[in-house]
PDB file of C-alpha atoms in Angstrom:
ATOM      1  CA  UNK A   1     229.764 -71.361  -9.323  1.00 82.00           C
ATOM      2  CA  UNK A   2     231.199 -74.414  -7.545  1.00 81.00           C
ATOM      3  CA  UNK A   3     233.458 -72.167  -5.455  1.00 81.00           C
ATOM      4  CA  UNK A   4     230.535 -69.978  -4.415  1.00 81.00           C
ATOM      5  CA  UNK A   5     228.460 -73.013  -3.404  1.00 80.00           C
ATOM      6  CA  UNK A   6     231.381 -74.545  -1.489  1.00 81.00           C
ATOM      7  CA  UNK A   7     232.113 -71.267   0.309  1.00 84.00           C
ATOM      8  CA  UNK A   8     228.463 -70.778   1.213  1.00 82.00           C
ATOM      9  CA  UNK A   9     228.164 -74.360   2.475  1.00 82.00           C
ATOM     10  CA  UNK A  10     231.301 -73.934   4.572  1.00 83.00           C
ATOM     11  CA  UNK A  11     230.055 -70.628   5.976  1.00 82.00           C
ATOM     12  CA  UNK A  12     226.778 -72.263   7.016  1.00 85.00           C
ATOM     13  CA  UNK A  13     228.576 -75.146   8.744  1.00 84.00           C
ATOM     14  CA  UNK A  14     227.482 -77.888   6.363  1.00 85.00           C
ATOM     15  CA  UNK A  15     230.816 -79.755   6.333  1.00 83.00           C
ATOM     16  CA  UNK A  16     230.764 -80.169  10.117  1.00 86.00           C
ATOM     17  CA  UNK A  17     227.213 -81.511  10.011  1.00 86.00           C
ATOM     18  CA  UNK A  18     228.121 -83.925   7.220  1.00 83.00           C
ATOM     19  CA  UNK A  19     231.155 -85.129   9.188  1.00 86.00           C
ATOM     20  CA  UNK A  20     228.993 -85.791  12.274  1.00 88.00           C
ATOM     21  CA  UNK A  21     226.425 -87.781  10.312  1.00 85.00           C
ATOM     22  CA  UNK A  22     229.056 -89.630   8.267  1.00 83.00           C
ATOM     23  CA  UNK A  23     230.884 -90.529  11.473  1.00 85.00           C
ATOM     24  CA  UNK A  24     227.738 -92.057  12.937  1.00 84.00           C
ATOM     25  CA  UNK A  25     227.083 -94.011   9.740  1.00 82.00           C
ATOM     26  CA  UNK A  26     230.695 -95.207   9.555  1.00 80.00           C
ATOM     27  CA  UNK A  27     230.525 -96.658  13.084  1.00 86.00           C
ATOM     28  CA  UNK A  28     227.561 -98.884  12.226  1.00 86.00           C
ATOM     29  CA  UNK A  29     228.331-101.711   9.779  1.00 87.00           C
ATOM     30  CA  UNK A  30     224.657-102.163   8.835  1.00 89.00           C
ATOM     31  CA  UNK A  31     224.190 -98.451   8.171  1.00 89.00           C
ATOM     32  CA  UNK A  32     227.369 -98.211   6.149  1.00 90.00           C
ATOM     33  CA  UNK A  33     226.462-101.274   4.088  1.00 92.00           C
ATOM     34  CA  UNK A  34     222.963 -99.915   3.472  1.00 93.00           C
ATOM     35  CA  UNK A  35     224.061 -96.462   2.307  1.00 93.00           C
ATOM     36  CA  UNK A  36     227.007 -97.638   0.205  1.00 93.00           C
ATOM     37  CA  UNK A  37     224.871-100.287  -1.515  1.00 94.00           C
ATOM     38  CA  UNK A  38     222.068 -97.794  -2.106  1.00 95.00           C
ATOM     39  CA  UNK A  39     224.467 -95.235  -3.568  1.00 94.00           C
ATOM     40  CA  UNK A  40     226.072 -97.766  -5.911  1.00 95.00           C
ATOM     41  CA  UNK A  41     222.717 -99.140  -7.099  1.00 96.00           C
ATOM     42  CA  UNK A  42     221.390 -95.649  -7.751  1.00 96.00           C
ATOM     43  CA  UNK A  43     224.569 -94.749  -9.657  1.00 96.00           C
ATOM     44  CA  UNK A  44     223.980 -97.808 -11.844  1.00 95.00           C
ATOM     45  CA  UNK A  45     220.414 -96.633 -12.589  1.00 94.00           C
ATOM     46  CA  UNK A  46     218.667 -99.320 -10.577  1.00 93.00           C
ATOM     47  CA  UNK A  47     214.984 -98.806  -9.812  1.00 94.00           C
ATOM     48  CA  UNK A  48     214.680 -96.882  -6.519  1.00 94.00           C
ATOM     49  CA  UNK A  49     212.335 -99.358  -4.829  1.00 95.00           C
ATOM     50  CA  UNK A  50     214.497-102.313  -5.876  1.00 95.00           C
ATOM     51  CA  UNK A  51     217.650-100.468  -4.757  1.00 95.00           C
ATOM     52  CA  UNK A  52     216.175 -99.792  -1.309  1.00 95.00           C
ATOM     53  CA  UNK A  53     214.994-103.389  -0.932  1.00 96.00           C
ATOM     54  CA  UNK A  54     218.376-104.795  -1.942  1.00 95.00           C
ATOM     55  CA  UNK A  55     220.157-102.342   0.361  1.00 94.00           C
ATOM     56  CA  UNK A  56     218.089-103.526   3.331  1.00 94.00           C
ATOM     57  CA  UNK A  57     218.912-107.160   2.498  1.00 95.00           C
ATOM     58  CA  UNK A  58     222.625-106.344   2.200  1.00 93.00           C
ATOM     59  CA  UNK A  59     222.545-104.428   5.490  1.00 92.00           C
ATOM     60  CA  UNK A  60     221.214-107.452   7.360  1.00 91.00           C
ATOM     61  CA  UNK A  61     223.611-109.769   5.543  1.00 92.00           C
ATOM     62  CA  UNK A  62     226.478-107.572   6.753  1.00 89.00           C
ATOM     63  CA  UNK A  63     225.315-108.182  10.328  1.00 86.00           C
ATOM     64  CA  UNK A  64     225.660-111.944   9.883  1.00 90.00           C
ATOM     65  CA  UNK A  65     228.970-111.580   8.056  1.00 90.00           C
ATOM     66  CA  UNK A  66     230.156-109.535  11.045  1.00 86.00           C
ATOM     67  CA  UNK A  67     229.110-112.319  13.399  1.00 88.00           C
ATOM     68  CA  UNK A  68     231.015-114.863  11.311  1.00 91.00           C
ATOM     69  CA  UNK A  69     234.086-112.624  11.336  1.00 89.00           C
ATOM     70  CA  UNK A  70     233.830-112.258  15.142  1.00 89.00           C
ATOM     71  CA  UNK A  71     233.669-116.049  15.583  1.00 92.00           C
ATOM     72  CA  UNK A  72     236.628-116.527  13.247  1.00 92.00           C
ATOM     73  CA  UNK A  73     238.546-113.840  15.130  1.00 91.00           C
ATOM     74  CA  UNK A  74     237.871-115.562  18.455  1.00 90.00           C
ATOM     75  CA  UNK A  75     238.869-118.895  16.927  1.00 89.00           C
ATOM     76  CA  UNK A  76     242.097-117.360  15.613  1.00 87.00           C
ATOM     77  CA  UNK A  77     242.979-115.918  19.030  1.00 86.00           C
TER      78      UNK A  77
END
């Protein structure tokens, strides 16, 4: 059954679409932080509303962590 589903998905072009979307998410640190945090919280059976709220907080925290890393990088150079 898994082989049939995988073959059908490949025939319909699903992997290419997933790669395009995943590539866009991977380029944005806030997006990547949001989706990874959401996935982990859902896997650990966290309440959906709480998981979304925490994911938004983590996404914005990642922005500020990125700024700190940029300043430290400039300081290092």
